[in-house]
Amino acid sequence: MTSKVRIGKTDLVVNPIGLGANAIGGHNLYPGLDEQANKDLVKAAINEGLDYIDTAFSYGMGRSEELVGEVVKEMGNRQDIIIATKGAQRMVGEERIIDNSPEFLRETVEASLRRLQTDYIDLFYIHSPDEKTPKYEAVGALKELKDKGIIRAIGVSNFSLEQLKEANQDGYVDVYQGHYNLLNRQAEQVYFPYTTEHQISFVPFFPFASGLLAGKYTKDTQFNDFRSNMPHLQGEEFAQNLAKVEKLRNMANAKQTEVSNLVLAWYLAQDAIDTVIPGAKKPEQVIRNLATLDVQLSREELEGISRIFS
Ligand SMILES: NC(=O)c1ccc[n+]([C@@H]2O[C@H](COP(=O)([O-])OP(=O)(O)OC[C@H]3O[C@@H](n4cnc5c(N)ncnc54)[C@H](OP(=O)(O)O)[C@@H]3O)[C@@H](O)[C@H]2O)c1
């Protein structure tokens, strides 16, 4: 079943289950990625009805964008795929410097277009705030690109609420991407009231809390990438989180679905959220995540899930 949604006030209409592509060519985040397997995953996902991909320059320093661009080109269906990407990081040698200046944003959008082998980007985000550029000026530069048809929608990510308000002073911000999942719900108080009031669609990153809420980790799981430094995946906190996931598993079993589907369906039931972008390493994970559209949660079930994590 596919029921498409519009992303906030944009004209982007997508399957609400997208693909977070930081493990597609994101060699700096996940060691040992196989690029052909990464491309096969994206192809398999598109063949199963996925049409919305979230990438960024910083996933493999352009490599994720290049691989996504290759797949979309090979499949010949650019107009059917919504590509979101992010930039604002200037490389000086090996060092990454955050730069929101209008000149650099114009430059980085051009570079993303080349890597993606396309002449427009559906959704372009400023990936993170710098300290010096007024946020309305940064977004103003993107608005000029939008007016020229080079980007179709404007996003910002990792901005504080104050920075988001400044960025949106002329009403140009379409999407905010921020950290939110069942284990980290501060955005409900901090961002949702503002984003909802201003029709800014909230896209949660780390929807599975880096895999934990997809339900397959056990106390013996070992991490060999950036997850080995995440407090929620270590020691007593990890044990407590696994116990919560077990409660979800009981609910999922009763509904003949999976923990991952329950979790994604819960996000999509929030008014502030139109779409989710879970990451994936294997085609079967994406295909499983796409099955979320078959899951309906009653009010009692939504509240029950909320209580487990309150
Ligand atoms: N704007 C930002 O600053 C920012 C920051 C972080 C992320 N993001 C975006 O958000 C996306 C999502 O974040 P994320 O990928 O880091 O974390 P995530 O979505 O919370 O977790 C992804 C991980 O969950 C596991 N998984 C996914 N589907 C599964 C399934 N059906 N069954 C079992 N396991 C499953 C896989 O882990 P295994 O490796 O264990 O297989 C996968 O790598 C990123 O890809 C990126 O596009 C943006």
mmCIF file of C-alpha atoms and ligand atoms in Angstrom:
data_model
loop_
_atom_site.group_PDB
_atom_site.id
_atom_site.type_symbol
_atom_site.label_atom_id
_atom_site.label_comp_id
_atom_site.label_asym_id
_atom_site.label_seq_id
_atom_site.Cartn_x
_atom_site.Cartn_y
_atom_site.Cartn_z
ATOM 1 C CA MET A 1 0.000 0.000 0.000
ATOM 2 C CA THR A 2 1.333 3.460 -0.822
ATOM 3 C CA SER A 3 -0.358 6.563 0.430
ATOM 4 C CA LYS A 4 1.700 9.546 -0.570
ATOM 5 C CA VAL A 5 2.010 12.698 1.484
ATOM 6 C CA ARG A 6 2.914 16.288 0.777
ATOM 7 C CA ILE A 7 5.918 17.533 2.740
ATOM 8 C CA GLY A 8 4.605 20.519 4.696
ATOM 9 C CA LYS A 9 3.809 23.505 2.469
ATOM 10 C CA THR A 10 6.122 22.356 -0.356
ATOM 11 C CA ASP A 11 4.990 20.822 -3.626
ATOM 12 C CA LEU A 12 6.983 17.657 -2.875
ATOM 13 C CA VAL A 13 4.748 14.594 -2.704
ATOM 14 C CA VAL A 14 6.385 11.374 -1.506
ATOM 15 C CA ASN A 15 6.023 7.981 0.013
ATOM 16 C CA PRO A 16 6.338 8.998 3.692
ATOM 17 C CA ILE A 17 8.921 6.271 4.286
ATOM 18 C CA GLY A 18 12.151 7.610 2.816
ATOM 19 C CA LEU A 19 15.714 6.360 2.967
ATOM 20 C CA GLY A 20 18.362 8.019 5.095
ATOM 21 C CA ALA A 21 21.473 7.568 2.967
ATOM 22 C CA ASN A 22 24.305 8.123 5.416
ATOM 23 C CA ALA A 23 25.304 4.460 5.016
ATOM 24 C CA ILE A 24 25.290 4.821 1.215
ATOM 25 C CA GLY A 25 28.901 5.735 0.525
ATOM 26 C CA GLY A 26 29.247 7.204 4.029
ATOM 27 C CA HIS A 27 32.716 5.728 4.493
ATOM 28 C CA ASN A 28 33.609 8.291 7.148
ATOM 29 C CA LEU A 29 30.688 7.079 9.304
ATOM 30 C CA TYR A 30 30.616 3.346 8.632
ATOM 31 C CA PRO A 31 33.891 1.577 7.858
ATOM 32 C CA GLY A 32 33.966 -1.172 5.237
ATOM 33 C CA LEU A 33 30.918 -0.167 3.152
ATOM 34 C CA ASP A 34 30.589 -1.969 -0.176
ATOM 35 C CA GLU A 35 29.558 0.622 -2.769
ATOM 36 C CA GLN A 36 28.009 -1.862 -5.200
ATOM 37 C CA ALA A 37 25.905 -3.280 -2.347
ATOM 38 C CA ASN A 38 24.961 0.297 -1.391
ATOM 39 C CA LYS A 39 23.784 1.021 -4.937
ATOM 40 C CA ASP A 40 21.899 -2.277 -5.117
ATOM 41 C CA LEU A 41 20.109 -1.326 -1.896
ATOM 42 C CA VAL A 42 18.965 2.011 -3.333
ATOM 43 C CA LYS A 43 17.802 0.283 -6.545
ATOM 44 C CA ALA A 44 15.908 -2.396 -4.633
ATOM 45 C CA ALA A 45 14.268 0.274 -2.482
ATOM 46 C CA ILE A 46 13.125 2.276 -5.527
ATOM 47 C CA ASN A 47 11.796 -0.880 -7.150
ATOM 48 C CA GLU A 48 9.716 -1.458 -4.002
ATOM 49 C CA GLY A 49 8.107 1.988 -4.164
ATOM 50 C CA LEU A 50 10.560 4.183 -2.258
ATOM 51 C CA ASP A 51 10.822 7.613 -3.877
ATOM 52 C CA TYR A 52 12.484 9.880 -1.295
ATOM 53 C CA ILE A 53 16.186 9.809 -0.453
ATOM 54 C CA ASP A 54 17.962 11.903 2.178
ATOM 55 C CA THR A 55 21.663 12.365 1.528
ATOM 56 C CA ALA A 56 24.318 15.018 2.319
ATOM 57 C CA PHE A 57 27.766 16.169 1.263
ATOM 58 C CA SER A 58 29.168 15.033 4.598
ATOM 59 C CA TYR A 59 28.165 11.386 4.039
ATOM 60 C CA GLY A 60 31.432 10.254 2.497
ATOM 61 C CA MET A 61 32.353 13.840 1.545
ATOM 62 C CA GLY A 62 30.217 13.762 -1.564
ATOM 63 C CA ARG A 63 30.373 10.015 -2.177
ATOM 64 C CA SER A 64 26.813 9.356 -0.966
ATOM 65 C CA GLU A 65 25.490 11.999 -3.359
ATOM 66 C CA GLU A 66 27.528 10.503 -6.212
ATOM 67 C CA LEU A 67 26.195 6.984 -5.635
ATOM 68 C CA VAL A 68 22.597 8.189 -5.319
ATOM 69 C CA GLY A 69 23.084 10.209 -8.522
ATOM 70 C CA GLU A 70 24.456 7.159 -10.356
ATOM 71 C CA VAL A 71 21.524 4.964 -9.336
ATOM 72 C CA VAL A 72 18.896 7.528 -10.275
ATOM 73 C CA LYS A 73 20.616 8.122 -13.612
ATOM 74 C CA GLU A 74 20.867 4.374 -14.313
ATOM 75 C CA MET A 75 17.204 3.876 -13.460
ATOM 76 C CA GLY A 76 16.220 6.817 -15.667
ATOM 77 C CA ASN A 77 13.483 8.064 -13.338
ATOM 78 C CA ARG A 78 14.849 11.342 -11.956
ATOM 79 C CA GLN A 79 11.449 13.050 -12.122
ATOM 80 C CA ASP A 80 9.916 10.328 -9.907
ATOM 81 C CA ILE A 81 12.498 10.568 -7.112
ATOM 82 C CA ILE A 82 12.606 13.281 -4.468
ATOM 83 C CA ILE A 83 16.231 13.939 -3.557
ATOM 84 C CA ALA A 84 17.033 15.827 -0.371
ATOM 85 C CA THR A 85 20.620 16.790 0.280
ATOM 86 C CA LYS A 86 22.526 18.990 2.707
ATOM 87 C CA GLY A 87 25.595 21.164 2.647
ATOM 88 C CA ALA A 88 27.364 23.952 4.515
ATOM 89 C CA GLN A 89 30.720 22.324 5.123
ATOM 90 C CA ARG A 90 33.768 23.762 3.444
ATOM 91 C CA MET A 91 36.813 21.485 3.258
ATOM 92 C CA VAL A 92 40.111 23.165 4.053
ATOM 93 C CA GLY A 93 42.595 20.343 3.587
ATOM 94 C CA GLU A 94 41.290 17.609 5.866
ATOM 95 C CA GLU A 95 39.423 20.078 8.063
ATOM 96 C CA ARG A 96 35.664 20.656 7.768
ATOM 97 C CA ILE A 97 34.553 24.229 8.393
ATOM 98 C CA ILE A 98 30.884 25.048 8.691
ATOM 99 C CA ASP A 99 30.023 27.894 6.349
ATOM 100 C CA ASN A 100 26.514 29.313 5.864
ATOM 101 C CA SER A 101 27.621 32.312 3.810
ATOM 102 C CA PRO A 102 25.464 32.969 0.734
ATOM 103 C CA GLU A 103 28.528 32.650 -1.558
ATOM 104 C CA PHE A 104 29.446 29.244 -0.155
ATOM 105 C CA LEU A 105 25.860 27.970 -0.191
ATOM 106 C CA ARG A 106 25.583 28.826 -3.891
ATOM 107 C CA GLU A 107 28.895 27.054 -4.510
ATOM 108 C CA THR A 108 27.973 23.936 -2.526
ATOM 109 C CA VAL A 109 24.565 23.617 -4.226
ATOM 110 C CA GLU A 110 26.370 23.693 -7.601
ATOM 111 C CA ALA A 111 28.744 20.974 -6.399
ATOM 112 C CA SER A 112 25.819 18.840 -5.165
ATOM 113 C CA LEU A 113 24.111 19.199 -8.558
ATOM 114 C CA ARG A 114 27.257 17.897 -10.274
ATOM 115 C CA ARG A 115 27.658 14.953 -7.883
ATOM 116 C CA LEU A 116 23.984 14.051 -8.182
ATOM 117 C CA GLN A 117 24.112 14.451 -12.001
ATOM 118 C CA THR A 118 20.968 16.529 -11.979
ATOM 119 C CA ASP A 119 19.910 20.092 -12.758
ATOM 120 C CA TYR A 120 17.673 20.582 -9.706
ATOM 121 C CA ILE A 121 17.558 19.473 -6.074
ATOM 122 C CA ASP A 122 14.159 18.804 -4.560
ATOM 123 C CA LEU A 123 15.048 19.772 -0.999
ATOM 124 C CA PHE A 124 18.291 21.470 0.024
ATOM 125 C CA TYR A 125 19.160 21.830 3.700
ATOM 126 C CA ILE A 126 21.738 23.963 5.445
ATOM 127 C CA HIS A 127 23.206 21.031 7.358
ATOM 128 C CA SER A 128 24.275 22.937 10.461
ATOM 129 C CA PRO A 129 24.579 26.534 11.619
ATOM 130 C CA ASP A 130 27.798 28.508 11.518
ATOM 131 C CA GLU A 131 28.504 31.189 14.109
ATOM 132 C CA LYS A 132 28.731 34.249 11.930
ATOM 133 C CA THR A 133 26.170 34.284 9.094
ATOM 134 C CA PRO A 134 22.775 35.850 9.870
ATOM 135 C CA LYS A 135 20.398 32.960 9.330
ATOM 136 C CA TYR A 136 17.903 34.960 7.254
ATOM 137 C CA GLU A 137 20.738 35.849 4.852
ATOM 138 C CA ALA A 138 21.700 32.187 4.469
ATOM 139 C CA VAL A 139 18.098 31.199 3.782
ATOM 140 C CA GLY A 140 17.696 34.259 1.531
ATOM 141 C CA ALA A 141 20.434 32.837 -0.708
ATOM 142 C CA LEU A 142 18.535 29.553 -0.938
ATOM 143 C CA LYS A 143 15.325 31.433 -1.718
ATOM 144 C CA GLU A 144 17.055 32.966 -4.769
ATOM 145 C CA LEU A 145 18.014 29.449 -5.903
ATOM 146 C CA LYS A 146 14.449 28.326 -5.325
ATOM 147 C CA ASP A 147 13.116 31.206 -7.425
ATOM 148 C CA LYS A 148 15.427 30.091 -10.244
ATOM 149 C CA GLY A 149 14.151 26.495 -10.021
ATOM 150 C CA ILE A 150 17.529 25.122 -8.912
ATOM 151 C CA ILE A 151 16.092 23.880 -5.624
ATOM 152 C CA ARG A 152 12.423 23.170 -4.953
ATOM 153 C CA ALA A 153 12.310 23.480 -1.170
ATOM 154 C CA ILE A 154 14.423 24.946 1.642
ATOM 155 C CA GLY A 155 15.478 23.088 4.764
ATOM 156 C CA VAL A 156 17.646 23.753 7.790
ATOM 157 C CA SER A 157 19.029 21.215 10.227
ATOM 158 C CA ASN A 158 20.605 21.266 13.682
ATOM 159 C CA PHE A 159 19.581 24.906 14.223
ATOM 160 C CA SER A 160 18.541 25.987 17.707
ATOM 161 C CA LEU A 161 14.957 27.227 17.958
ATOM 162 C CA GLU A 162 16.254 30.815 17.981
ATOM 163 C CA GLN A 163 18.301 30.186 14.840
ATOM 164 C CA LEU A 164 15.319 28.549 13.172
ATOM 165 C CA LYS A 165 13.136 31.571 13.970
ATOM 166 C CA GLU A 166 15.774 33.896 12.543
ATOM 167 C CA ALA A 167 16.128 31.683 9.454
ATOM 168 C CA ASN A 168 12.371 31.750 8.966
ATOM 169 C CA GLN A 169 11.832 35.455 9.522
ATOM 170 C CA ASP A 170 10.544 35.831 5.944
ATOM 171 C CA GLY A 171 8.648 32.523 6.055
ATOM 172 C CA TYR A 172 11.023 30.770 3.616
ATOM 173 C CA VAL A 173 11.876 27.630 5.628
ATOM 174 C CA ASP A 174 9.930 24.591 4.434
ATOM 175 C CA VAL A 175 11.515 21.767 6.445
ATOM 176 C CA TYR A 176 13.424 21.382 9.701
ATOM 177 C CA GLN A 177 15.508 18.244 10.250
ATOM 178 C CA GLY A 178 16.386 17.495 13.858
ATOM 179 C CA HIS A 179 17.228 14.771 16.341
ATOM 180 C CA TYR A 180 14.043 13.073 17.491
ATOM 181 C CA ASN A 181 13.034 9.566 18.406
ATOM 182 C CA LEU A 182 11.181 7.743 21.164
ATOM 183 C CA LEU A 183 14.260 7.931 23.392
ATOM 184 C CA ASN A 184 14.872 11.619 22.725
ATOM 185 C CA ARG A 185 11.627 13.555 22.715
ATOM 186 C CA GLN A 186 12.718 17.084 23.599
ATOM 187 C CA ALA A 187 11.726 18.315 20.136
ATOM 188 C CA GLU A 188 8.076 17.869 21.134
ATOM 189 C CA GLN A 189 8.423 20.812 23.527
ATOM 190 C CA VAL A 190 11.218 22.747 21.834
ATOM 191 C CA TYR A 191 10.415 22.627 18.104
ATOM 192 C CA PHE A 192 6.996 21.148 17.371
ATOM 193 C CA PRO A 193 4.906 24.131 18.537
ATOM 194 C CA TYR A 194 6.859 26.512 16.266
ATOM 195 C CA THR A 195 7.227 24.198 13.263
ATOM 196 C CA THR A 196 3.556 23.219 13.338
ATOM 197 C CA GLU A 197 2.393 26.832 13.636
ATOM 198 C CA HIS A 198 4.580 27.853 10.667
ATOM 199 C CA GLN A 199 3.857 24.796 8.479
ATOM 200 C CA ILE A 200 7.468 23.700 8.646
ATOM 201 C CA SER A 201 7.612 19.931 8.266
ATOM 202 C CA PHE A 202 9.739 18.283 10.984
ATOM 203 C CA VAL A 203 11.912 15.416 9.679
ATOM 204 C CA PRO A 204 13.305 13.369 12.564
ATOM 205 C CA PHE A 205 16.842 12.072 12.228
ATOM 206 C CA PHE A 206 18.033 8.966 14.080
ATOM 207 C CA PRO A 207 14.430 7.605 14.065
ATOM 208 C CA PHE A 208 15.722 4.239 15.250
ATOM 209 C CA ALA A 209 18.178 5.807 17.713
ATOM 210 C CA SER A 210 20.874 4.402 15.395
ATOM 211 C CA GLY A 211 19.289 0.954 15.094
ATOM 212 C CA LEU A 212 18.247 0.347 18.717
ATOM 213 C CA LEU A 213 14.562 1.053 18.059
ATOM 214 C CA ALA A 214 14.560 -1.236 15.029
ATOM 215 C CA GLY A 215 14.526 -4.011 17.603
ATOM 216 C CA LYS A 216 17.382 -6.317 16.719
ATOM 217 C CA TYR A 217 20.119 -5.428 19.204
ATOM 218 C CA THR A 218 20.756 -7.565 22.277
ATOM 219 C CA LYS A 219 22.942 -6.962 25.327
ATOM 220 C CA ASP A 220 25.733 -8.795 23.465
ATOM 221 C CA THR A 221 25.682 -6.570 20.367
ATOM 222 C CA GLN A 222 29.105 -5.017 19.685
ATOM 223 C CA PHE A 223 29.460 -1.771 17.729
ATOM 224 C CA ASN A 224 32.493 -1.037 15.561
ATOM 225 C CA ASP A 225 31.511 2.379 14.186
ATOM 226 C CA PHE A 226 30.433 5.763 15.608
ATOM 227 C CA ARG A 227 27.791 3.935 17.652
ATOM 228 C CA SER A 228 30.468 2.601 20.012
ATOM 229 C CA ASN A 229 30.597 6.106 21.574
ATOM 230 C CA MET A 230 26.846 6.598 22.012
ATOM 231 C CA PRO A 231 25.769 6.567 25.707
ATOM 232 C CA HIS A 232 22.336 5.058 24.956
ATOM 233 C CA LEU A 233 24.078 1.990 23.518
ATOM 234 C CA GLN A 234 26.389 1.416 26.525
ATOM 235 C CA GLY A 235 26.107 -0.192 29.949
ATOM 236 C CA GLU A 236 23.069 0.239 32.191
ATOM 237 C CA GLU A 237 21.385 2.777 29.888
ATOM 238 C CA PHE A 238 21.605 0.261 27.029
ATOM 239 C CA ALA A 239 20.075 -2.463 29.250
ATOM 240 C CA GLN A 240 17.168 -0.186 30.224
ATOM 241 C CA ASN A 241 16.571 0.752 26.595
ATOM 242 C CA LEU A 242 16.579 -2.891 25.525
ATOM 243 C CA ALA A 243 13.918 -3.599 28.180
ATOM 244 C CA LYS A 244 11.712 -0.878 26.650
ATOM 245 C CA VAL A 245 12.228 -2.348 23.192
ATOM 246 C CA GLU A 246 11.077 -5.728 24.544
ATOM 247 C CA LYS A 247 7.785 -4.113 25.589
ATOM 248 C CA LEU A 248 7.417 -2.815 22.056
ATOM 249 C CA ARG A 249 8.144 -6.292 20.739
ATOM 250 C CA ASN A 250 5.196 -7.687 22.692
ATOM 251 C CA MET A 251 2.937 -5.072 21.113
ATOM 252 C CA ALA A 252 4.409 -5.725 17.656
ATOM 253 C CA ASN A 253 3.897 -9.489 18.011
ATOM 254 C CA ALA A 254 0.275 -8.947 19.002
ATOM 255 C CA LYS A 255 -0.225 -6.877 15.824
ATOM 256 C CA GLN A 256 1.755 -9.310 13.667
ATOM 257 C CA THR A 257 4.220 -6.641 12.717
ATOM 258 C CA GLU A 258 7.785 -5.676 13.671
ATOM 259 C CA VAL A 259 9.179 -3.276 16.252
ATOM 260 C CA SER A 260 10.623 -1.114 13.453
ATOM 261 C CA ASN A 261 7.182 -0.690 11.837
ATOM 262 C CA LEU A 262 5.510 0.177 15.122
ATOM 263 C CA VAL A 263 8.121 2.855 15.786
ATOM 264 C CA LEU A 264 7.906 4.454 12.330
ATOM 265 C CA ALA A 265 4.096 4.366 12.383
ATOM 266 C CA TRP A 266 4.177 6.138 15.761
ATOM 267 C CA TYR A 267 6.262 9.007 14.316
ATOM 268 C CA LEU A 268 4.015 9.350 11.277
ATOM 269 C CA ALA A 269 1.019 9.707 13.584
ATOM 270 C CA GLN A 270 2.503 12.948 15.020
ATOM 271 C CA ASP A 271 0.979 16.117 13.526
ATOM 272 C CA ALA A 272 4.411 17.736 13.255
ATOM 273 C CA ILE A 273 5.851 14.928 11.108
ATOM 274 C CA ASP A 274 5.023 14.080 7.483
ATOM 275 C CA THR A 275 7.931 11.798 6.583
ATOM 276 C CA VAL A 276 10.651 9.620 8.108
ATOM 277 C CA ILE A 277 14.102 8.789 6.757
ATOM 278 C CA PRO A 278 15.395 5.657 8.515
ATOM 279 C CA GLY A 279 18.876 4.555 7.486
ATOM 280 C CA ALA A 280 19.508 1.022 6.272
ATOM 281 C CA LYS A 281 22.389 -1.293 5.429
ATOM 282 C CA LYS A 282 20.475 -4.106 3.787
ATOM 283 C CA PRO A 283 17.674 -4.111 1.177
ATOM 284 C CA GLU A 284 15.487 -6.244 3.437
ATOM 285 C CA GLN A 285 15.624 -3.498 6.100
ATOM 286 C CA VAL A 286 14.293 -0.879 3.674
ATOM 287 C CA ILE A 287 11.647 -3.234 2.374
ATOM 288 C CA ARG A 288 10.605 -4.008 5.948
ATOM 289 C CA ASN A 289 10.451 -0.291 6.742
ATOM 290 C CA LEU A 290 8.281 0.374 3.683
ATOM 291 C CA ALA A 291 5.733 -2.091 5.116
ATOM 292 C CA THR A 292 5.021 0.502 7.839
ATOM 293 C CA LEU A 293 2.286 1.884 5.604
ATOM 294 C CA ASP A 294 0.265 -1.256 6.324
ATOM 295 C CA VAL A 295 0.303 -0.570 10.088
ATOM 296 C CA GLN A 296 -2.552 1.384 11.659
ATOM 297 C CA LEU A 297 -2.185 2.369 15.321
ATOM 298 C CA SER A 298 -5.236 3.075 17.475
ATOM 299 C CA ARG A 299 -5.253 5.943 19.960
ATOM 300 C CA GLU A 300 -4.707 3.420 22.792
ATOM 301 C CA GLU A 301 -1.734 1.905 20.988
ATOM 302 C CA LEU A 302 -0.201 5.319 20.304
ATOM 303 C CA GLU A 303 -0.559 6.242 23.974
ATOM 304 C CA GLY A 304 0.753 2.840 25.061
ATOM 305 C CA ILE A 305 3.937 3.307 23.021
ATOM 306 C CA SER A 306 4.307 6.839 24.331
ATOM 307 C CA ARG A 307 4.011 5.626 27.942
ATOM 308 C CA ILE A 308 6.780 3.024 27.512
ATOM 309 C CA PHE A 309 9.150 5.854 26.631
ATOM 310 C CA SER A 310 7.779 8.691 28.750
HETATM 311 N N1 LIG B 1 20.719 16.236 9.775
HETATM 312 C C1 LIG B 1 21.622 15.579 10.478
HETATM 313 O O1 LIG B 1 22.535 16.162 11.086
HETATM 314 C C2 LIG B 1 21.550 14.084 10.526
HETATM 315 C C3 LIG B 1 22.210 13.374 11.539
HETATM 316 C C4 LIG B 1 22.084 11.989 11.554
HETATM 317 C C5 LIG B 1 21.329 11.353 10.586
HETATM 318 N N2 LIG B 1 20.701 12.064 9.609
HETATM 319 C C6 LIG B 1 19.861 11.413 8.579
HETATM 320 O O2 LIG B 1 18.959 10.551 9.228
HETATM 321 C C7 LIG B 1 19.064 9.250 8.652
HETATM 322 C C8 LIG B 1 18.758 8.218 9.683
HETATM 323 O O3 LIG B 1 19.755 8.188 10.708
HETATM 324 P P1 LIG B 1 20.703 6.936 10.915
HETATM 325 O O4 LIG B 1 20.687 6.115 9.656
HETATM 326 O O5 LIG B 1 22.000 7.420 11.389
HETATM 327 O O6 LIG B 1 20.026 6.177 12.120
HETATM 328 P P2 LIG B 1 18.650 5.386 12.310
HETATM 329 O O7 LIG B 1 17.744 5.586 11.164
HETATM 330 O O8 LIG B 1 18.182 5.710 13.663
HETATM 331 O O9 LIG B 1 19.164 3.873 12.318
HETATM 332 C C9 LIG B 1 19.566 3.254 11.119
HETATM 333 C C10 LIG B 1 20.006 1.839 11.418
HETATM 334 O O10 LIG B 1 18.918 1.059 11.864
HETATM 335 C C11 LIG B 1 19.064 -0.285 11.437
HETATM 336 N N3 LIG B 1 17.838 -0.646 10.707
HETATM 337 C C12 LIG B 1 17.146 0.095 9.805
HETATM 338 N N4 LIG B 1 16.038 -0.557 9.418
HETATM 339 C C13 LIG B 1 16.013 -1.727 10.099
HETATM 340 C C14 LIG B 1 15.107 -2.816 10.141
HETATM 341 N N5 LIG B 1 13.985 -2.827 9.429
HETATM 342 N N6 LIG B 1 15.408 -3.857 10.940
HETATM 343 C C15 LIG B 1 16.524 -3.864 11.687
HETATM 344 N N7 LIG B 1 17.423 -2.858 11.701
HETATM 345 C C16 LIG B 1 17.165 -1.795 10.911
HETATM 346 C C17 LIG B 1 20.330 -0.341 10.589
HETATM 347 O O11 LIG B 1 21.366 -0.672 11.525
HETATM 348 P P3 LIG B 1 22.487 -1.806 11.343
HETATM 349 O O12 LIG B 1 23.686 -1.071 10.942
HETATM 350 O O13 LIG B 1 22.638 -2.346 12.719
HETATM 351 O O14 LIG B 1 22.007 -2.790 10.337
HETATM 352 C C18 LIG B 1 20.503 1.106 10.179
HETATM 353 O O15 LIG B 1 21.819 1.442 9.894
HETATM 354 C C19 LIG B 1 20.492 9.203 8.115
HETATM 355 O O16 LIG B 1 20.692 8.189 7.153
HETATM 356 C C20 LIG B 1 20.632 10.582 7.565
HETATM 357 O O17 LIG B 1 20.040 10.637 6.282
HETATM 358 C C21 LIG B 1 20.796 13.410 9.581
#
